[in-house]
XYZ file of C-alpha atoms in Angstrom:
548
model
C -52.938 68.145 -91.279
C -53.000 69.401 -87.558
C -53.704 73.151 -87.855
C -56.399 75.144 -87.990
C -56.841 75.258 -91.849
C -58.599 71.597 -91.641
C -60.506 72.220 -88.337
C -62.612 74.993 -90.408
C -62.727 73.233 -93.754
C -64.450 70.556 -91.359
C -66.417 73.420 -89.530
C -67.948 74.516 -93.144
C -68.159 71.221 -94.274
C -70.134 70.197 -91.120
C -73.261 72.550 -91.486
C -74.410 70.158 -93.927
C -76.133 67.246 -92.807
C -75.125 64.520 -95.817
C -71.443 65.330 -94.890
C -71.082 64.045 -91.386
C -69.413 60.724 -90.779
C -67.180 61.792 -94.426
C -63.433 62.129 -94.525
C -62.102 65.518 -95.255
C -59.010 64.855 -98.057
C -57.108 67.813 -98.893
C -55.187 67.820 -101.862
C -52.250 69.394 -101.898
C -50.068 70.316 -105.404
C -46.763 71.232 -106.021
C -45.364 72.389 -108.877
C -41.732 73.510 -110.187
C -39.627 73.417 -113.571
C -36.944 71.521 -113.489
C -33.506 71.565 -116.591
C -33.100 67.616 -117.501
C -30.233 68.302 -120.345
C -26.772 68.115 -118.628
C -24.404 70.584 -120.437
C -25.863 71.918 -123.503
C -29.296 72.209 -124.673
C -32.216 73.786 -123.089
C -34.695 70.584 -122.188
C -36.924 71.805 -119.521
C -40.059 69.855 -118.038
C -42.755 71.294 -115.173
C -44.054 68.382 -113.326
C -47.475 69.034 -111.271
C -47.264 67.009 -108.049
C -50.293 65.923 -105.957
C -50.340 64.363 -102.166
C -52.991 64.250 -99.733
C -52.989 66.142 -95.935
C -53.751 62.963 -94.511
C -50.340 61.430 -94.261
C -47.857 62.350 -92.086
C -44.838 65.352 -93.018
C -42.653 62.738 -92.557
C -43.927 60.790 -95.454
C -43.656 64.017 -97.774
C -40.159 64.541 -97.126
C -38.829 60.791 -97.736
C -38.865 59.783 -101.544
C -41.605 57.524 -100.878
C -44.996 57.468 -102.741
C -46.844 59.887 -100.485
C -46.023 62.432 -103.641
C -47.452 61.364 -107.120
C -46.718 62.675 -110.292
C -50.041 64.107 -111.661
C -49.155 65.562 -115.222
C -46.695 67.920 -116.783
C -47.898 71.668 -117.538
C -47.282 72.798 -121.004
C -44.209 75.542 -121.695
C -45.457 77.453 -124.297
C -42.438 79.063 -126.203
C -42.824 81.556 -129.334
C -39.631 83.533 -130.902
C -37.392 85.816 -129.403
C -39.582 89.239 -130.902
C -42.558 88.072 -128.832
C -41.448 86.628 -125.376
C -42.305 90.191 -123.767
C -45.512 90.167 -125.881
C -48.492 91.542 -123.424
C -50.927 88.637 -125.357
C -48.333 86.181 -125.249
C -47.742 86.524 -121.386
C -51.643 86.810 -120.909
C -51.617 83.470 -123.069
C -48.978 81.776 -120.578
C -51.280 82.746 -117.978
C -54.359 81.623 -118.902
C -52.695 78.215 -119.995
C -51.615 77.420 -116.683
C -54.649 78.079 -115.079
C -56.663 76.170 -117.018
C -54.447 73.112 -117.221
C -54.498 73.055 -113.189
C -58.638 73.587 -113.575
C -58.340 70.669 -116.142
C -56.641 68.947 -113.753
C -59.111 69.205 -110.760
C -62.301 69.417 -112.383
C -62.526 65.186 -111.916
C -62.594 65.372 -108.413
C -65.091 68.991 -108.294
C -68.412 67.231 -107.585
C -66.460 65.081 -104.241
C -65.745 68.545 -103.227
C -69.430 69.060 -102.513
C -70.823 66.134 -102.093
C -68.935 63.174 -100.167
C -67.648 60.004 -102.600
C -67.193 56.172 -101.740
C -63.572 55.770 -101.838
C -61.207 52.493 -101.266
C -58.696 54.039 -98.892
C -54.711 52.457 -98.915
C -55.460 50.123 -95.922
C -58.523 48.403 -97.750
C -61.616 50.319 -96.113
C -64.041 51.943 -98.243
C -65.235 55.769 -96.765
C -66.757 58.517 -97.565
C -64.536 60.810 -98.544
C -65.213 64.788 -99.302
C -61.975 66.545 -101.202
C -61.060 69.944 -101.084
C -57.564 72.028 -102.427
C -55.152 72.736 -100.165
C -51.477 74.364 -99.678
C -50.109 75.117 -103.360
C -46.392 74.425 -102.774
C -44.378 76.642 -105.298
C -41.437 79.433 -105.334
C -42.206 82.903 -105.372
C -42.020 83.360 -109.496
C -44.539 80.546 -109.241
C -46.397 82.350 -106.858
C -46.975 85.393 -108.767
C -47.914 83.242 -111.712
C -50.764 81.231 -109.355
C -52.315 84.752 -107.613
C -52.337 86.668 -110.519
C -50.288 89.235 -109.495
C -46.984 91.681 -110.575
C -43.906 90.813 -110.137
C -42.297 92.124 -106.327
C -46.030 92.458 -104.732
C -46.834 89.916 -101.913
C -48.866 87.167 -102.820
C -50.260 87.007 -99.299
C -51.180 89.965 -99.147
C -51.909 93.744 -100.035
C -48.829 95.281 -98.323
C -47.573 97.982 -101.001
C -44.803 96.927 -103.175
C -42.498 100.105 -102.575
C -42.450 99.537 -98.354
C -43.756 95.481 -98.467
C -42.978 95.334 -94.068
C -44.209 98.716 -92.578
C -47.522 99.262 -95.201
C -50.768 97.352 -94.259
C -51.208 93.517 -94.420
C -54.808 94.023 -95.097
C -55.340 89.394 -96.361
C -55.804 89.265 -100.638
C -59.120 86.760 -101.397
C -61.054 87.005 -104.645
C -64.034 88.554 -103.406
C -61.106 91.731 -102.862
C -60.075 90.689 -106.734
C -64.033 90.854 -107.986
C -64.516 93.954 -106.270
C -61.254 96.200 -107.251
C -61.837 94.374 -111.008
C -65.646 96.613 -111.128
C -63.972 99.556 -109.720
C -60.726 100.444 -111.235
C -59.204 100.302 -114.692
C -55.881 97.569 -115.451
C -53.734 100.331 -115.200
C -54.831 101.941 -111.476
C -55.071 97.832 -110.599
C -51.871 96.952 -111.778
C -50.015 100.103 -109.713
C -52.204 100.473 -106.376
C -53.142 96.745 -105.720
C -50.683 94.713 -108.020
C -53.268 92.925 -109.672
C -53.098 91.696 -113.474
C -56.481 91.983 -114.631
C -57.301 89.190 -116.862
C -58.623 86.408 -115.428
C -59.431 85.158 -111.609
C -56.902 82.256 -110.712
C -57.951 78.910 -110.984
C -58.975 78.463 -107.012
C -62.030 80.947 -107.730
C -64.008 78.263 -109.945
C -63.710 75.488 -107.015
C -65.669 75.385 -103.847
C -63.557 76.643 -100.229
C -60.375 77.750 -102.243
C -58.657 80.970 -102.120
C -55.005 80.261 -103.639
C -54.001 83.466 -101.390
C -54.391 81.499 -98.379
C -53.259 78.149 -100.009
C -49.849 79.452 -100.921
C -47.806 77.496 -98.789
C -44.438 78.968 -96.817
C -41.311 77.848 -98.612
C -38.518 76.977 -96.252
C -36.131 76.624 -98.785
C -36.328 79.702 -101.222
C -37.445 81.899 -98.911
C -35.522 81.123 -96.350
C -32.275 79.182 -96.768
C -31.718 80.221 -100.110
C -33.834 83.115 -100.351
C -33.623 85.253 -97.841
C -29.291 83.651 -96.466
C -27.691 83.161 -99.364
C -29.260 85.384 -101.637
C -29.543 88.379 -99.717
C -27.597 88.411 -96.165
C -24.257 86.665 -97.483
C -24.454 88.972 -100.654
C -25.040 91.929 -98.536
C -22.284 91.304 -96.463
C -19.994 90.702 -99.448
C -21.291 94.122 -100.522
C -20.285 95.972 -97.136
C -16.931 94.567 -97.328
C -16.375 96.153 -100.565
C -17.579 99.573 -100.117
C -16.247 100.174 -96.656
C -12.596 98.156 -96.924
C -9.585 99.213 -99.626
C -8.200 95.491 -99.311
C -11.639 94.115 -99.647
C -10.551 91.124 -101.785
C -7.810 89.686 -99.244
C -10.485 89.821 -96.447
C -12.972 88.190 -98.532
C -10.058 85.278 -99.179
C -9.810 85.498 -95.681
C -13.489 84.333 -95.002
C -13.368 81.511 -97.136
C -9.989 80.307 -95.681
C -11.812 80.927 -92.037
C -14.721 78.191 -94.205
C -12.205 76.140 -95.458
C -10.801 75.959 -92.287
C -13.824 73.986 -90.704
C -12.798 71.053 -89.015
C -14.008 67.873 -89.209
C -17.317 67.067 -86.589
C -20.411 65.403 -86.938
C -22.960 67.812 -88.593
C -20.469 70.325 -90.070
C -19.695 70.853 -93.533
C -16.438 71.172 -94.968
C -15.653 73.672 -97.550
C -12.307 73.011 -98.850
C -12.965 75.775 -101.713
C -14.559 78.097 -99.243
C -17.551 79.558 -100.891
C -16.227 79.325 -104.803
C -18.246 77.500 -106.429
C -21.475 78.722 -108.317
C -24.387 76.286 -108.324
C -24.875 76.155 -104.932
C -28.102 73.498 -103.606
C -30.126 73.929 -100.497
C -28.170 71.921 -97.952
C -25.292 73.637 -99.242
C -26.754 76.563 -97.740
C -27.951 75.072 -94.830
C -24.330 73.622 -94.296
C -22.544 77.406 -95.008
C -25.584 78.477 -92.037
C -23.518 76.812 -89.660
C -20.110 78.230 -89.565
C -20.544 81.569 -92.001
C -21.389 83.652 -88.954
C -18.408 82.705 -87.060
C -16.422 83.571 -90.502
C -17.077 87.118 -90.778
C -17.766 88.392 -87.360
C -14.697 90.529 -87.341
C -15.228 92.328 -90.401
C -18.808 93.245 -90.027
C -20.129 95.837 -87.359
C -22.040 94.228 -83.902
C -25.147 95.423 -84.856
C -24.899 93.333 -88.166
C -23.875 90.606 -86.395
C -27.176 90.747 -84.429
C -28.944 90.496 -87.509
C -27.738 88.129 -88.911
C -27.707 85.617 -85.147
C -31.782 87.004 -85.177
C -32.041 85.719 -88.613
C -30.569 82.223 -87.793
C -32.465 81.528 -84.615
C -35.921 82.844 -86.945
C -34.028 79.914 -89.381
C -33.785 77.228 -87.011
C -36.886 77.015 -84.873
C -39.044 77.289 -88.259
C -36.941 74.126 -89.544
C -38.386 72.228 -86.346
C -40.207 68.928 -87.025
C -43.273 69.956 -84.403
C -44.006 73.909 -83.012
C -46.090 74.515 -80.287
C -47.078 77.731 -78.473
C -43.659 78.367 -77.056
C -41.761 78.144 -80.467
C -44.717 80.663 -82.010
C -43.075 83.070 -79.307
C -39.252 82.383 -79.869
C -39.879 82.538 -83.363
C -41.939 85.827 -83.533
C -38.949 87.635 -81.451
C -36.036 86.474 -83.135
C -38.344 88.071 -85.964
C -38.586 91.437 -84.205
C -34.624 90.957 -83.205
C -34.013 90.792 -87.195
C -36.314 93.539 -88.466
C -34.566 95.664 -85.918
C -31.397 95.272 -86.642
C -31.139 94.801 -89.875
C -31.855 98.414 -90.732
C -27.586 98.387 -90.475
C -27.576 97.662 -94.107
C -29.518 100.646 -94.843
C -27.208 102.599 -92.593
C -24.407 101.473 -93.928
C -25.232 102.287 -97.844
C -25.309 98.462 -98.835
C -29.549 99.021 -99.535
C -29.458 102.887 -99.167
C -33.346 102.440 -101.327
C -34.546 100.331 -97.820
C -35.461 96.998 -97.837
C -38.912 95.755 -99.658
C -38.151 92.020 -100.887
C -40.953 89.879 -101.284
C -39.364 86.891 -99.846
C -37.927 88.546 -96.831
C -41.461 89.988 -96.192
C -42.464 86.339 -96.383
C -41.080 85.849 -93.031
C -43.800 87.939 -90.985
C -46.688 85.835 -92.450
C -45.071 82.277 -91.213
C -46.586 82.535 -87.356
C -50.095 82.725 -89.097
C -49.285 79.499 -91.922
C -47.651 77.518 -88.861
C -51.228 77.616 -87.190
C -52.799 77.180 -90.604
C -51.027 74.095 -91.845
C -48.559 72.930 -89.036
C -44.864 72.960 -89.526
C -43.787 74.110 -92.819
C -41.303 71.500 -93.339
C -43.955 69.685 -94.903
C -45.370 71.882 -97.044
C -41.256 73.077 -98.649
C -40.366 73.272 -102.674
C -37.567 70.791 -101.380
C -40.111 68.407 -101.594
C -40.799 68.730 -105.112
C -37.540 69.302 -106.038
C -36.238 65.953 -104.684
C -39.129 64.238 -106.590
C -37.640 65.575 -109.685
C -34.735 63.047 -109.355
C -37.162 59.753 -109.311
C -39.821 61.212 -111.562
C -38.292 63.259 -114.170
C -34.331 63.239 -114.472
C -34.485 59.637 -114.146
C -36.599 58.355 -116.532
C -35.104 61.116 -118.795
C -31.608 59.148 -118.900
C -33.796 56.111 -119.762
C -35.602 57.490 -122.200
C -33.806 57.951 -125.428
C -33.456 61.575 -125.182
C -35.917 61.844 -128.296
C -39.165 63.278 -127.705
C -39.185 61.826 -123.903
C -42.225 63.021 -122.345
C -44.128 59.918 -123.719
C -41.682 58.084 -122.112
C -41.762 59.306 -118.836
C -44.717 58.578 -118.300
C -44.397 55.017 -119.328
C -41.780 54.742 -116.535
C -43.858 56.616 -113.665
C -46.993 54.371 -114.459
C -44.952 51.071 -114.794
C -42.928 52.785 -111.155
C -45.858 53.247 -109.411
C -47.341 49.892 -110.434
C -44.470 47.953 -109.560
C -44.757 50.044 -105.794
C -48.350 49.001 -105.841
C -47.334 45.386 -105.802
C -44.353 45.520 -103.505
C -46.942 47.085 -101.049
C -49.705 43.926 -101.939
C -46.800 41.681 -100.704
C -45.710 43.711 -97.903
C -49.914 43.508 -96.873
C -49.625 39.783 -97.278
C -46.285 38.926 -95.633
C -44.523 37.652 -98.631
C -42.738 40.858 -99.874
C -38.865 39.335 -98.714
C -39.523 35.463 -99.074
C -38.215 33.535 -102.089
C -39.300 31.073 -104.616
C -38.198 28.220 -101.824
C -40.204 29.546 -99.294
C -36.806 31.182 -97.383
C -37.149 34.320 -95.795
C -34.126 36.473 -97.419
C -32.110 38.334 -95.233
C -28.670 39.953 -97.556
C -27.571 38.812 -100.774
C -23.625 39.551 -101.183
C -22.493 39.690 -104.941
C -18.615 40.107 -105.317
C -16.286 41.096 -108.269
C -13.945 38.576 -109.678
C -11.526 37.455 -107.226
C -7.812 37.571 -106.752
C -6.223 34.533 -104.553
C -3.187 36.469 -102.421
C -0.985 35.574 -99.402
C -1.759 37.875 -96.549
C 1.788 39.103 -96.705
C 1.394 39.896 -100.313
C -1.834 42.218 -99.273
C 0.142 43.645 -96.501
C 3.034 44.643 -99.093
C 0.473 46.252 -101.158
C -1.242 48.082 -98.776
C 2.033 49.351 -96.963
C 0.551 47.268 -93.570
C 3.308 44.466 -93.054
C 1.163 43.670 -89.698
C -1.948 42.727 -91.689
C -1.516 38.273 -91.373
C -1.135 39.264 -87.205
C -4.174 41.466 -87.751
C -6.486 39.030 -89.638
C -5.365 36.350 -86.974
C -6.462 38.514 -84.152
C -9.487 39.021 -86.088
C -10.154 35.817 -86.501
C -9.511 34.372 -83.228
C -11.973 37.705 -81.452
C -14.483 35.998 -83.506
C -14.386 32.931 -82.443
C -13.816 33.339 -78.997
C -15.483 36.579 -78.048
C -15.889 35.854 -74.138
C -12.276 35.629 -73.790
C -11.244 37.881 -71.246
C -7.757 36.472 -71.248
C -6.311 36.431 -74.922
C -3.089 35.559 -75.808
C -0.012 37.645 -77.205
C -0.168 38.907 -80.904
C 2.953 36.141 -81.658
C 0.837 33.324 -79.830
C -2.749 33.317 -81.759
C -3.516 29.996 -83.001
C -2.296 29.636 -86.841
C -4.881 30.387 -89.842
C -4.741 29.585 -93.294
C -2.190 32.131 -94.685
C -3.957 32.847 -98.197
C -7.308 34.660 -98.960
C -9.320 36.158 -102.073
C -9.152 40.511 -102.268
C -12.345 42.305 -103.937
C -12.679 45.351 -104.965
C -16.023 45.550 -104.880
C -19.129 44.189 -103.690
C -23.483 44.746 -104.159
C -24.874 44.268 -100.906
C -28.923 43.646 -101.004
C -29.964 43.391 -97.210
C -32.558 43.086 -95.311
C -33.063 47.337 -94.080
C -37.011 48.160 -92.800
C -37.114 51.646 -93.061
C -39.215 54.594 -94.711
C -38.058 54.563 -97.585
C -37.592 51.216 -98.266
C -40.865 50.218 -96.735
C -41.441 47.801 -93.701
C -40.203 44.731 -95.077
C -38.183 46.069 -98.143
C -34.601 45.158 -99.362
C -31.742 47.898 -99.702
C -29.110 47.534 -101.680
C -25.234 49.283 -101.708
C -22.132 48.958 -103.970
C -19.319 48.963 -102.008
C -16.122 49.975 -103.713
C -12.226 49.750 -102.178
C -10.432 52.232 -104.554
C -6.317 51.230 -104.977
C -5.736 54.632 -105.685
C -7.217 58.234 -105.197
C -6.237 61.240 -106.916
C -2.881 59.378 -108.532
C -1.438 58.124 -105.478
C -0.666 54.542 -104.532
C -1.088 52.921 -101.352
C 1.942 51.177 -102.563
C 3.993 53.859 -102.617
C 3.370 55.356 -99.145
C 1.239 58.046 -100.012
C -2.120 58.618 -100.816
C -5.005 56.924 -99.567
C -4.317 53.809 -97.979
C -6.075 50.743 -99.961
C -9.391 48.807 -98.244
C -9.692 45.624 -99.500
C -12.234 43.025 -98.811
C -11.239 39.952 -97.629
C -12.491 36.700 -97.792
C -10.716 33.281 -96.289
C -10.196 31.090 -98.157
């Protein structure tokens, strides 16, 4: 971590003499539930993740090891009379705070005093822990600060008028104090505190989960604050202020469907109708939604929505500097200025006091906290829900799975533990022969053809003339002279077609590690969506060819 969060952790951690010459280690959790039936059925899991801030953002966002699976929190579920039970939502509460204290309390004493640790590249060092960013969603947020529903977990800004009321920083010494002084029910209205219990972050040493709550890019932001709120809004100002609302709204998703095709846009060929909609959906609608609707909404909209974008784009940056705190802290202003048009125009006549839109003005401070929030986004943990939950679900036998989940992580993560022993001692790609391996090709079964044949059946009579030309190029690739299409030198007329291949090769990258192996399946479909190449329509067929 490069901002100023770890610089005073270090600072306090400093003014005591046995800690100098430690590594600071902040742990950093992430949490979300996550729906691993498909159709029917109601099988939910909530996976606690754990990383470190001493790897790179980078190596958060791939699906790489940096993020471990740490446990699953419990769900507790009663009948239908008592789900709005005041003890049985006090219960929940408590639960989940003590299962994340559970969870910590092994590492509390290296908080205070520093611990011998074997680090990943072999070297033992001291190494002093402490909590960091809590990445969650805003439900999950309210659940970690002990708070109501609609306040700011940030801070004390009052629920009814969250931008223009004070943003006077929540801590728990604030908590302790308005706990001796008011009742629950003068707490729960004038500060938006639940008073129960302190959150978890008050019974470990440097920790104020107020501070820790990390900024969510993608649900307070993409999908928050976009598709949520501005696209819905818009939808709603079409309706109130047009009598043939529903042909300009087809309009819009024609304009959508209309994209063409370039590198980095989206197509939608159903414009926008479609329900569960996933963040780089979102991010892909971004792109070309603005240049949808800009006749049917006012200027001034317009300008909230461009102020909104820019705010969008510059916080989605890999690195921010000084400059960027600027650009981003106007096109904030820009926004808040102009979007008081959806007041004015009756589409929020009650103003505009949304918790995750009032998100927005704290991400300036967090970006000099923790660094750029793309490393600290729910999209993190919700990506790691694919290799360490819905996964091992379908493996599991669907009965009572938890048990075996967690097989399948621990036997995961030991199998990455010794792909990264042989990457540390050079043998990770070598075979039993000694042979360094560089692809592995495995085809289907095989189908001996004339090249004529193939050319029939892929409606390309040119295709022997082609695969000549092919040939010869390859053989001669210097050529600057080469002959006529009629005069290539003859090749053997037959060959084998596949219509499929696995392709293990030889692909260094993040996430398959410096010396790891990636492998594809490669399919050539003879038909798509009931047409036949043969037949002149459709798709035209891709074989694989082999000579024979």
């Amino acid at each position: 971590m490069s901002g100023n969060w770890a610089w005073e952790q270090c600072n306090v951690l400093s003014k005591d003499q046995k800690n100098h010459g430690a590594m600071f280690v902040p742990i950093i959790l992430g949490s979300d539930k996550t729906t691993v039936s498909v159709g029917t059925g109601n099988i939910e899991y909530w996976p606690l993740y754990l990383t470190t801030g001493n790897v790179h953002n980078s190596a958060r966002r791939n699906h790489g090891s940096a993020v471990s699976l740490l446990g699953f929190l419990a769900i507790p579920k009663t009948d239908q009379e008592f789900q709005s039970d005041v003890e049985f939502r006090n219960f929940r509460r408590q639960l989940f705070h003590a299962s994340l204290k559970a969870a910590l309390e092994p590492l509390k004493s290296a908080m205070m005093e520093p611990e011998v640790t074997l680090c990943s590249d072999g070297h033992y060092r001291r190494v002093i822990y402490g909590i960091g960013p809590y990445i969650a969603d805003y439900p999950e947020q309210v659940l970690l600060s002990y708070i109501v529903q609609g306040w700011c977990a940030k801070c004390l800004a009052d629920r009814r008028n969250l931008d223009e009321s004070s943003t006077v920083p929540r801590s728990h010494d604030h908590t302790r104090l308005v706990m001796q002084l008011f009742n629950s029910t003068e707490m729960w209205k004038k500060y938006g505190i639940i008073d129960d219990i302190l959150p978890f972050t008050a019974m470990f040493p440097r920790a104020n989960i107020h501070e820790l709550i990390a900024p969510d890019i993608l649900h307070q932001i993409i999908k928050g604050t976009f598709k949520d709120h501005l696209v819905g809004w818009v939808e709603a100002y079409i309706k109130l202020h047009y009598a043939n609302s529903d042909s300009i709204l087809a309009d819009i998703d024609r304009r959508i469907a209309a994209t063409p095709s370039f590198p980095g846009l989206r197509r939608f060929p159903q414009g926008r109708g479609f329900k569960q909609w996933t963040g780089n959906d979102s991010k892909a609608l971004m792109k070309v939604y603005l240049a949808a609707v800009v006749d049917y909404i006012p200027p001034q909209m317009t300008q909230a929505i461009a102020a909104f974008m820019d705010f969008c784009y510059i916080i989605r940056q890999y690195s921010l500097d000084e400059q960027n705190l600027v650009a981003l802290n106007n096109a904030l202003e820009r926004f808040q200025t102009h979007r008081t048009i959806f007041e004015d125009t009756g589409v929020r006549p009650s103003g505009i006091s949304i918790p995750r839109i009032h998100a927005l003005q704290h991400y300036t401070e967090l970006i000099q906290l923790y660094g750029a929030p793309n490393g600290l986004c729910s999209s993190i943990t919700e990506s790691k829900h694919i290799a360490a939950v819905k996964k091992p679900y379908q493996r599991s036998n669907r009965n009572q799975a938890l048990y075996q989940i967690l097989i399948i992580n621990q036997r995961m993560d030991n199998l990455a533990s010794f792909r990264n022993a042989r990457i540390a001692e050079g043998t990770s790609s070598i075979c039993s022969s000694g042979e360094m391996i560089l692809f592995i090709i495995i085809l289907d079964p095989r189908r001996l053809q004339t090249f004529d044949q193939m050319g029939q059946h892929v409606c390309c009579p040119d295709l022997p003339t082609l695969v000549a030309q092919f040939v010869y190029e390859e053989r001669y690739p210097n050529d600057s002279n080469p002959p006529p299409s009629h005069e290539y030198p003859p090749i053997i007329t037959r060959g084998y077609s596949y219509l499929s291949a696995i392709a293990t090769f030889y692909a260094p990258s993040e996430q398959c590690g410096i010396k790891g192996l990636h492998r594809q399946r490669i399919h050539a479909s003879p038909s798509w969506r009931n047409s036949n190449a043969t037949t002149g329509s459709g798709s035209a067929r891709f074989v694989l060819q082999a000579l024979s």
